[in-house]
Tab-separated table of C-alpha atoms in Angstrom:
chain	number	residue	atom	x	y	z
A	1	MET	CA	10.514	-10.368	32.418
A	2	SER	CA	9.481	-12.160	29.262
A	3	SER	CA	7.945	-11.490	25.872
A	4	ASN	CA	6.012	-13.179	23.147
A	5	SER	CA	7.787	-14.903	20.280
A	6	LEU	CA	6.236	-14.116	16.914
A	7	LEU	CA	6.706	-15.182	13.318
A	8	ILE	CA	6.013	-12.816	10.439
A	9	ALA	CA	5.443	-14.311	7.000
A	10	GLY	CA	6.541	-11.705	4.487
A	11	GLY	CA	9.307	-9.131	4.485
A	12	GLY	CA	7.612	-6.351	2.532
A	13	ILE	CA	6.410	-3.044	3.925
A	14	ALA	CA	3.586	-4.609	5.938
A	15	GLY	CA	5.876	-7.267	7.410
A	16	LEU	CA	8.759	-4.951	8.270
A	17	ALA	CA	6.480	-2.277	9.777
A	18	SER	CA	4.833	-4.958	11.896
A	19	ALA	CA	8.195	-6.354	12.977
A	20	LEU	CA	9.482	-2.906	13.925
A	21	ALA	CA	6.388	-2.034	15.934
A	22	LEU	CA	6.636	-5.368	17.766
A	23	VAL	CA	10.337	-5.292	18.601
A	24	GLN	CA	10.005	-1.722	19.883
A	25	ARG	CA	7.615	-3.173	22.450
A	26	GLY	CA	10.048	-5.898	23.478
A	27	HIS	CA	8.739	-8.895	21.538
A	28	GLN	CA	10.947	-11.486	19.837
A	29	VAL	CA	10.338	-11.598	16.088
A	30	GLN	CA	11.432	-13.765	13.186
A	31	VAL	CA	10.624	-12.477	9.701
A	32	LEU	CA	10.333	-15.138	7.015
A	33	GLU	CA	10.913	-13.721	3.513
A	34	ALA	CA	10.408	-15.973	0.479
A	35	ALA	CA	12.867	-14.079	-1.734
A	36	PRO	CA	16.663	-14.531	-1.625
A	37	ALA	CA	17.102	-11.067	-0.080
A	38	PHE	CA	15.081	-8.426	1.723
A	39	GLU	CA	14.478	-6.202	-1.259
A	40	GLU	CA	11.557	-4.317	-2.761
A	41	ILE	CA	10.511	-3.464	-6.293
A	42	GLY	CA	8.181	-0.817	-7.635
A	43	ALA	CA	8.209	2.943	-7.691
A	44	GLY	CA	6.102	5.511	-5.841
A	45	ILE	CA	3.818	5.428	-2.822
A	46	GLN	CA	1.628	8.218	-1.533
A	47	LEU	CA	1.465	8.406	2.258
A	48	GLY	CA	-1.407	10.360	3.760
A	49	PRO	CA	-1.210	11.892	7.266
A	50	ASN	CA	-2.723	8.747	8.733
A	51	ALA	CA	0.358	6.787	7.602
A	52	THR	CA	3.052	9.410	8.225
A	53	ARG	CA	1.678	9.956	11.732
A	54	ARG	CA	2.268	6.285	12.570
A	55	LEU	CA	5.721	6.276	11.009
A	56	ALA	CA	6.526	9.186	13.318
A	57	TRP	CA	5.276	7.120	16.258
A	58	LEU	CA	7.748	4.462	15.123
A	59	ASP	CA	10.484	7.099	15.485
A	60	LEU	CA	10.992	7.399	11.708
A	61	GLU	CA	9.866	10.971	11.183
A	62	ALA	CA	13.315	12.464	10.586
A	63	LYS	CA	14.469	9.668	8.280
A	64	LEU	CA	11.252	9.794	6.297
A	65	ALA	CA	11.620	13.541	5.769
A	66	GLN	CA	15.065	12.972	4.272
A	67	LEU	CA	13.955	10.575	1.567
A	68	ALA	CA	10.382	11.687	0.769
A	69	ALA	CA	8.940	14.520	-1.271
A	70	GLN	CA	6.245	16.777	0.178
A	71	PRO	CA	4.016	17.823	-2.742
A	72	GLU	CA	2.563	21.307	-2.620
A	73	ALA	CA	-0.903	20.353	-3.931
A	74	LEU	CA	-3.117	17.719	-5.539
A	75	ALA	CA	-4.346	18.963	-8.909
A	76	VAL	CA	-6.999	17.151	-10.971
A	77	HIS	CA	-7.249	17.617	-14.769
A	78	SER	CA	-9.218	16.235	-17.686
A	79	ALA	CA	-7.185	13.557	-19.484
A	80	GLN	CA	-8.753	14.627	-22.771
A	81	THR	CA	-8.331	18.406	-22.622
A	82	ASP	CA	-5.959	19.009	-19.651
A	83	ARG	CA	-8.555	21.403	-18.252
A	84	ALA	CA	-8.138	22.024	-14.512
A	85	LEU	CA	-10.994	20.487	-12.496
A	86	ALA	CA	-10.020	20.813	-8.851
A	87	ARG	CA	-7.132	21.496	-6.488
A	88	LEU	CA	-6.397	20.479	-2.888
A	89	PRO	CA	-3.525	22.276	-1.104
A	90	LEU	CA	-1.102	19.854	0.539
A	91	GLY	CA	2.318	20.879	1.898
A	92	HIS	CA	2.151	22.867	5.144
A	93	ARG	CA	-1.661	23.184	4.864
A	94	MET	CA	-2.053	19.406	5.256
A	95	SER	CA	0.415	19.299	8.169
A	96	GLU	CA	-1.442	22.106	9.943
A	97	ARG	CA	-4.836	20.504	9.384
A	98	TYR	CA	-3.984	16.957	10.424
A	99	GLY	CA	-0.770	17.268	12.463
A	100	ALA	CA	1.174	15.152	10.009
A	101	PRO	CA	2.369	15.655	6.420
A	102	TYR	CA	1.236	14.205	3.102
A	103	LEU	CA	4.368	12.675	1.572
A	104	CYS	CA	5.367	10.796	-1.562
A	105	VAL	CA	8.131	8.238	-1.309
A	106	HIS	CA	9.853	5.660	-3.476
A	107	ARG	CA	8.753	2.197	-2.400
A	108	VAL	CA	12.331	0.939	-2.303
A	109	ASP	CA	13.348	3.840	-0.048
A	110	LEU	CA	10.484	3.209	2.392
A	111	HIS	CA	11.315	-0.495	2.523
A	112	ARG	CA	15.002	0.202	3.112
A	113	MET	CA	14.162	2.703	5.870
A	114	LEU	CA	12.060	0.136	7.701
A	115	LEU	CA	14.686	-2.593	7.229
A	116	ASP	CA	17.508	-0.374	8.500
A	117	ALA	CA	15.471	0.666	11.544
A	118	LEU	CA	14.643	-2.943	12.321
A	119	MET	CA	18.265	-4.080	12.002
A	120	SER	CA	19.517	-1.170	14.079
A	121	HIS	CA	17.029	-1.825	16.838
A	122	GLY	CA	17.746	-5.516	17.179
A	123	GLY	CA	15.273	-8.040	18.530
A	124	ALA	CA	14.425	-9.497	15.103
A	125	VAL	CA	15.873	-12.405	13.144
A	126	LEU	CA	15.552	-12.088	9.361
A	127	GLU	CA	15.319	-15.298	7.343
A	128	CYS	CA	15.636	-15.249	3.510
A	129	ASN	CA	14.619	-18.010	1.109
A	130	ALA	CA	11.950	-18.903	3.658
A	131	ARG	CA	8.918	-19.557	1.470
A	132	VAL	CA	6.054	-20.801	3.625
A	133	ASP	CA	4.924	-24.286	2.642
A	134	GLY	CA	2.746	-25.326	5.581
A	135	ILE	CA	1.301	-23.959	8.804
A	136	GLU	CA	0.092	-25.864	11.862
A	137	VAL	CA	-1.636	-24.258	14.810
A	138	ASP	CA	-2.531	-25.772	18.173
A	139	ALA	CA	-3.536	-24.473	21.578
A	140	ASP	CA	0.032	-23.543	22.554
A	141	GLU	CA	1.922	-22.454	19.436
A	142	VAL	CA	2.041	-22.048	15.700
A	143	ARG	CA	4.525	-23.944	13.542
A	144	VAL	CA	5.621	-22.888	10.057
A	145	ARG	CA	7.363	-25.185	7.598
A	146	CYS	CA	9.266	-23.710	4.650
A	147	GLU	CA	9.847	-25.222	1.232
A	148	ASP	CA	13.552	-25.749	1.945
A	149	GLY	CA	12.741	-27.932	4.963
A	150	ARG	CA	13.328	-25.399	7.707
A	151	SER	CA	10.688	-25.057	10.394
A	152	PHE	CA	9.921	-22.360	12.937
A	153	SER	CA	7.615	-22.154	15.928
A	154	ALA	CA	6.330	-19.249	18.007
A	155	ASP	CA	3.461	-17.996	20.096
A	156	GLY	CA	1.806	-16.366	17.092
A	157	LEU	CA	2.019	-15.785	13.362
A	158	VAL	CA	1.506	-12.523	11.452
A	159	GLY	CA	0.548	-13.077	7.831
A	160	ALA	CA	2.105	-10.203	5.867
A	161	ASP	CA	2.580	-12.243	2.718
A	162	GLY	CA	0.504	-10.137	0.405
A	163	LEU	CA	-2.306	-10.645	-2.080
A	164	TRP	CA	-1.619	-14.353	-2.635
A	165	SER	CA	-1.108	-15.091	1.067
A	166	ARG	CA	-0.456	-18.613	2.362
A	167	ALA	CA	-1.131	-17.511	5.932
A	168	ARG	CA	-4.614	-16.416	4.911
A	169	THR	CA	-5.679	-20.057	4.546
A	170	GLN	CA	-5.384	-20.411	8.329
A	171	VAL	CA	-7.853	-17.554	8.887
A	172	VAL	CA	-10.411	-17.826	6.043
A	173	ALA	CA	-11.698	-21.311	5.318
A	174	ASN	CA	-12.444	-22.250	1.702
A	175	ASP	CA	-11.269	-18.861	0.549
A	176	ALA	CA	-11.666	-17.852	-3.087
A	177	PRO	CA	-8.704	-16.403	-5.007
A	178	PRO	CA	-8.368	-12.647	-5.404
A	179	ARG	CA	-10.680	-11.006	-7.909
A	180	ALA	CA	-9.286	-9.801	-11.213
A	181	SER	CA	-10.588	-6.259	-11.567
A	182	GLY	CA	-10.118	-5.897	-15.318
A	183	HIS	CA	-7.943	-2.842	-14.645
A	184	MET	CA	-4.301	-2.750	-15.749
A	185	ALA	CA	-1.625	-0.479	-14.335
A	186	TRP	CA	1.580	0.849	-15.869
A	187	ARG	CA	4.308	2.661	-13.975
A	188	GLY	CA	7.324	4.658	-15.021
A	189	LEU	CA	10.043	6.554	-13.175
A	190	VAL	CA	12.251	9.303	-14.488
A	191	GLN	CA	14.804	11.725	-13.052
A	192	GLN	CA	13.297	15.211	-13.086
A	193	ALA	CA	16.586	16.662	-14.371
A	194	ALA	CA	16.133	14.579	-17.512
A	195	LEU	CA	12.757	16.202	-18.250
A	196	PRO	CA	12.114	19.471	-20.040
A	197	ALA	CA	11.098	22.173	-17.568
A	198	ALA	CA	7.461	22.081	-18.684
A	199	LEU	CA	7.145	18.448	-17.556
A	200	ARG	CA	8.784	18.723	-14.141
A	201	ARG	CA	6.357	18.424	-11.230
A	202	SER	CA	6.342	19.444	-7.572
A	203	GLN	CA	2.747	18.381	-6.925
A	204	VAL	CA	0.475	15.378	-7.344
A	205	ASP	CA	-1.212	15.641	-10.760
A	206	VAL	CA	-4.177	13.455	-11.686
A	207	TRP	CA	-5.782	13.185	-15.127
A	208	LEU	CA	-9.260	11.620	-15.388
A	209	GLY	CA	-10.571	10.106	-18.611
A	210	PRO	CA	-13.121	7.534	-19.830
A	211	ARG	CA	-12.081	4.120	-18.491
A	212	LEU	CA	-8.662	5.424	-17.378
A	213	HIS	CA	-6.764	7.801	-15.173
A	214	ALA	CA	-3.130	8.802	-14.743
A	215	VAL	CA	-1.211	10.224	-11.781
A	216	SER	CA	2.255	11.697	-11.368
A	217	TYR	CA	4.061	12.837	-8.249
A	218	PRO	CA	7.625	13.562	-7.108
A	219	VAL	CA	9.652	11.076	-5.036
A	220	ARG	CA	13.182	10.964	-3.639
A	221	GLY	CA	13.054	14.487	-2.308
A	222	GLY	CA	11.687	15.693	-5.636
A	223	ALA	CA	14.624	14.376	-7.674
A	224	ALA	CA	12.505	11.771	-9.466
A	225	LEU	CA	8.992	11.679	-10.881
A	226	ASN	CA	6.716	8.654	-10.562
A	227	VAL	CA	4.013	8.179	-13.227
A	228	VAL	CA	1.197	5.617	-13.029
A	229	VAL	CA	-1.537	5.001	-15.618
A	230	ILE	CA	-4.483	2.694	-14.907
A	231	ALA	CA	-6.875	1.666	-17.651
A	232	GLU	CA	-9.749	-0.791	-18.046
A	233	THR	CA	-8.412	-3.097	-20.694
A	234	GLN	CA	-7.770	-6.740	-21.566
A	235	ILE	CA	-4.673	-8.401	-20.163
A	236	GLY	CA	-3.530	-9.264	-23.686
A	237	GLU	CA	-3.051	-5.572	-24.377
A	238	LEU	CA	-0.671	-5.261	-21.445
A	239	VAL	CA	2.572	-6.345	-23.022
A	240	ASP	CA	3.755	-7.321	-26.454
A	241	LYS	CA	4.681	-10.900	-25.508
A	242	PRO	CA	1.461	-12.859	-24.768
A	243	VAL	CA	3.289	-15.502	-22.694
A	244	GLU	CA	4.223	-12.821	-20.154
A	245	THR	CA	0.573	-12.000	-19.495
A	246	ARG	CA	-0.265	-15.397	-18.039
A	247	ASP	CA	1.207	-14.850	-14.593
A	248	ALA	CA	-1.485	-12.852	-12.826
A	249	ARG	CA	0.654	-12.730	-9.681
A	250	SER	CA	3.423	-10.716	-11.232
A	251	TRP	CA	3.318	-6.950	-10.851
A	252	ASP	CA	6.638	-6.188	-12.475
A	253	ARG	CA	6.247	-7.155	-16.142
A	254	PRO	CA	8.074	-5.203	-18.837
A	255	ALA	CA	5.705	-3.219	-21.021
A	256	THR	CA	5.915	-0.735	-23.857
A	257	LEU	CA	4.622	2.700	-24.656
A	258	GLU	CA	2.812	1.227	-27.674
A	259	ALA	CA	0.855	-1.193	-25.438
A	260	LEU	CA	-0.012	1.656	-23.098
A	261	ARG	CA	-1.234	3.809	-26.000
A	262	ARG	CA	-3.466	0.976	-27.215
A	263	ALA	CA	-5.086	0.855	-23.784
A	264	THR	CA	-5.542	4.597	-23.238
A	265	GLY	CA	-6.191	5.951	-26.706
A	266	ALA	CA	-5.637	9.653	-27.342
A	267	CYS	CA	-4.888	11.884	-24.350
A	268	CYS	CA	-4.151	15.569	-23.990
A	269	GLY	CA	-0.799	16.828	-25.203
A	270	SER	CA	0.813	17.381	-21.792
A	271	LEU	CA	-0.059	13.888	-20.594
A	272	GLN	CA	1.078	12.315	-23.845
A	273	ALA	CA	4.393	14.165	-23.575
A	274	LEU	CA	4.864	12.899	-20.027
A	275	LEU	CA	4.152	9.314	-21.032
A	276	GLU	CA	6.605	9.558	-23.912
A	277	ALA	CA	9.295	10.881	-21.562
A	278	MET	CA	9.390	7.747	-19.426
A	279	PRO	CA	12.559	5.700	-20.123
A	280	GLU	CA	10.708	2.405	-19.571
A	281	TRP	CA	7.357	1.013	-18.459
A	282	ARG	CA	6.469	-1.809	-16.075
A	283	ALA	CA	2.939	-3.183	-15.825
A	284	TRP	CA	0.661	-5.421	-13.769
A	285	SER	CA	-2.969	-6.438	-13.496
A	286	LEU	CA	-4.981	-5.213	-10.516
A	287	HIS	CA	-6.697	-7.622	-8.140
A	288	ASP	CA	-8.626	-7.103	-4.940
A	289	ARG	CA	-11.090	-8.879	-2.644
A	290	ALA	CA	-14.550	-7.974	-1.485
A	291	PRO	CA	-14.518	-5.507	1.415
A	292	LEU	CA	-14.149	-7.160	4.803
A	293	ALA	CA	-17.484	-8.257	6.256
A	294	SER	CA	-16.294	-9.048	9.779
A	295	SER	CA	-13.248	-9.414	11.975
A	296	ALA	CA	-13.260	-13.160	11.265
A	297	ALA	CA	-11.366	-12.575	7.998
A	298	VAL	CA	-8.551	-10.744	9.778
A	299	ALA	CA	-7.527	-13.089	12.604
A	300	ARG	CA	-8.199	-16.552	13.915
A	301	GLY	CA	-6.558	-18.161	16.915
A	302	ARG	CA	-2.822	-17.593	16.788
A	303	VAL	CA	-2.775	-16.195	13.210
A	304	ALA	CA	-3.443	-12.547	12.306
A	305	LEU	CA	-3.248	-10.903	8.883
A	306	VAL	CA	-1.996	-7.450	7.944
A	307	GLY	CA	-1.976	-5.449	4.732
A	308	ASP	CA	-2.917	-7.095	1.467
A	309	ALA	CA	-3.111	-10.519	3.075
A	310	ALA	CA	-6.163	-9.301	4.960
A	311	HIS	CA	-7.703	-6.586	2.779
A	312	PRO	CA	-6.211	-6.017	-0.688
A	313	MET	CA	-7.667	-2.901	-2.227
A	314	LEU	CA	-7.604	-1.073	-5.529
A	315	PRO	CA	-5.241	1.937	-5.585
A	316	TYR	CA	-7.916	4.592	-6.121
A	317	LEU	CA	-7.571	6.001	-2.603
A	318	ALA	CA	-3.760	5.586	-2.446
A	319	GLN	CA	-4.068	3.734	0.863
A	320	GLY	CA	-2.620	0.227	0.331
A	321	ALA	CA	0.624	1.044	2.144
A	322	GLY	CA	-1.177	3.366	4.551
A	323	MET	CA	-3.558	0.677	5.767
A	324	ALA	CA	-0.666	-1.797	6.139
A	325	ILE	CA	1.225	0.699	8.326
A	326	GLU	CA	-1.936	1.340	10.359
A	327	ASP	CA	-2.346	-2.407	10.786
A	328	ALA	CA	1.236	-2.785	12.022
A	329	TRP	CA	0.766	-0.154	14.711
A	330	ALA	CA	-2.600	-1.540	15.819
A	331	LEU	CA	-1.301	-5.103	15.891
A	332	ALA	CA	1.566	-4.248	18.226
A	333	GLY	CA	-0.695	-2.118	20.372
A	334	ALA	CA	-3.157	-4.981	20.795
A	335	LEU	CA	-0.353	-7.196	22.095
A	336	GLN	CA	0.517	-4.807	24.911
A	337	PRO	CA	-0.467	-6.044	28.346
A	338	SER	CA	-3.520	-4.342	29.843
A	339	GLY	CA	-2.657	-0.962	31.263
A	340	SER	CA	0.796	-0.795	29.664
A	341	GLY	CA	-0.040	2.014	27.294
A	342	SER	CA	-1.086	0.814	23.842
A	343	GLY	CA	-2.696	4.056	22.678
A	344	ASN	CA	-1.739	6.407	19.897
A	345	THR	CA	1.577	7.560	21.288
A	346	ARG	CA	5.193	6.850	20.404
A	347	VAL	CA	6.566	3.695	22.040
A	348	VAL	CA	10.269	3.008	21.596
A	349	SER	CA	12.165	0.147	23.246
A	350	SER	CA	9.540	-0.620	25.818
A	351	ALA	CA	9.729	-3.979	27.586
A	352	VAL	CA	6.816	-6.391	27.843
A	353	HIS	CA	6.203	-7.689	31.355
A	354	GLY	CA	4.842	-11.223	31.131
A	355	ASP	CA	3.454	-13.145	28.177
A	356	VAL	CA	0.273	-11.923	26.581
A	357	ASP	CA	-2.654	-14.070	25.434
A	358	VAL	CA	-1.928	-13.980	21.685
A	359	PRO	CA	-5.302	-15.258	20.414
A	360	ALA	CA	-7.111	-12.680	22.555
A	361	ALA	CA	-4.767	-9.921	21.345
A	362	TRP	CA	-5.203	-10.900	17.704
A	363	ASP	CA	-8.978	-10.954	18.140
A	364	ALA	CA	-8.881	-7.446	19.669
A	365	TYR	CA	-6.696	-6.253	16.764
A	366	ALA	CA	-9.109	-7.696	14.188
A	367	ARG	CA	-12.145	-6.149	15.842
A	368	ALA	CA	-10.409	-2.759	15.976
A	369	ARG	CA	-9.341	-2.792	12.330
A	370	TRP	CA	-11.856	-4.532	10.103
A	371	GLN	CA	-14.472	-1.783	9.744
A	372	ARG	CA	-11.964	0.932	8.867
A	373	ASN	CA	-10.226	-1.278	6.354
A	374	ALA	CA	-13.557	-2.302	4.825
A	375	ARG	CA	-14.525	1.373	4.467
A	376	VAL	CA	-11.280	2.104	2.633
A	377	GLN	CA	-11.795	-0.908	0.351
A	378	ARG	CA	-15.310	0.259	-0.534
A	379	ARG	CA	-14.228	3.827	-1.125
A	380	ALA	CA	-11.352	2.681	-3.353
A	381	ARG	CA	-13.744	0.692	-5.538
A	382	ARG	CA	-16.165	3.587	-5.717
A	383	ASN	CA	-13.376	6.003	-6.628
A	384	GLY	CA	-12.434	3.743	-9.530
A	385	GLU	CA	-15.930	4.058	-10.940
A	386	ILE	CA	-15.846	7.832	-10.524
A	387	PHE	CA	-12.324	8.302	-11.900
A	388	HIS	CA	-13.073	6.261	-15.034
A	389	ALA	CA	-16.575	7.579	-15.650
A	390	SER	CA	-17.839	8.360	-19.145
A	391	GLY	CA	-20.931	9.972	-20.609
A	392	PRO	CA	-23.327	11.872	-18.290
A	393	MET	CA	-21.605	10.537	-15.171
A	394	ARG	CA	-18.303	12.067	-16.301
A	395	LEU	CA	-19.953	15.437	-16.952
A	396	GLY	CA	-21.554	15.391	-13.523
A	397	ARG	CA	-18.282	14.408	-11.866
A	398	ASP	CA	-16.415	17.244	-13.560
A	399	ALA	CA	-19.094	19.768	-12.580
A	400	VAL	CA	-18.912	18.689	-8.927
A	401	LEU	CA	-15.089	18.894	-8.936
A	402	ARG	CA	-15.143	22.380	-10.439
A	403	SER	CA	-17.694	23.689	-7.965
A	404	LEU	CA	-16.580	22.010	-4.728
A	405	GLY	CA	-12.848	21.533	-5.356
A	406	ALA	CA	-10.917	20.794	-2.182
A	407	ARG	CA	-14.054	19.798	-0.251
A	408	VAL	CA	-14.424	16.788	-2.552
A	409	LEU	CA	-10.742	15.850	-2.599
A	410	ASP	CA	-10.030	16.002	1.114
A	411	VAL	CA	-10.782	12.904	3.217
A	412	PRO	CA	-11.014	13.982	6.889
A	413	TRP	CA	-12.392	10.686	8.189
A	414	LEU	CA	-9.325	8.967	6.770
A	415	TYR	CA	-6.527	11.409	7.464
A	416	SER	CA	-7.542	12.514	10.972
A	417	GLN	CA	-7.235	9.106	12.629
């Protein structure tokens, strides 16, 4: 009885989810994390039923329920007047419709849950300070060299190293850098107990305005509120210290309420009050890549990409983490020997009988994933145009939302799979 040995570049959500899915199927995994520790930064993540379903298949359903919030609805408002535009019931309605819940979770909590599950399971070696410096691939193995001189070899490599991926260079030749979207994002987090009652939230609230939108939702079982504002603005307006705006790769810059106000202009009173209630703001510039055009940009030979390394997307469909989790499950399923049961069912601690042809498995994974990921990328870009519409397009959008409501907000093709 043997298994494949695999390297994973990147210890974020995509990398840890991939590692967990692989070790549960009996593979040997080493996770190479560039940072000094396996930690995560950021605030909230929305997880649709497509993502929570797969986390349940990874045997994480009970743990996820303990740390997440289950919002009762998604409510859309005008950012200028606070007028209600549309409402989509979530809560038990979403669970009944799709067989899995819609949850909101703190990014750090999700990362810690995956890390704890991986360490408890065993079968994975976690390497810190392992920044990838070079990759070599031949017919038999892949070799990774790190900046500190360490080297690792395995049957295959999973590139989970994010937007500025080094592993991507092995898959996409002469690749261009990620595209700066011209959209800037600010995030804030506050304990709900610190807010006046009128500002506390148990649902996902979205405000749409010309060239901007804002969203708030509960995390940490409802104890905290995550607020994100995205506006089309110049990077120089992002923070007060111009030198801090030069690192396009950073998504954790300190920012101020004054800078945010310059970008958004006047908003309705309730939204302004919520923005003013945040104890601090962090900010970053949004990048993406063109939607995938084929499976060739997802895997090549012994290297496969997951998450942002393969298909970074704008956050206007709230599916960045969801697609990474879907990738992780599909990747591990593709590496199952023929007939061993790689379908959409829970697999925990199964053993792999005999080595699997990694290049063939990675190719099958890429072919299974690229079209769905490309569709989400396209929809996210389109949503950004709709969310930030002005003039006649804004009026038409609002009229459609008021008349069709939940039928516009629900995404059956996404959540049902």
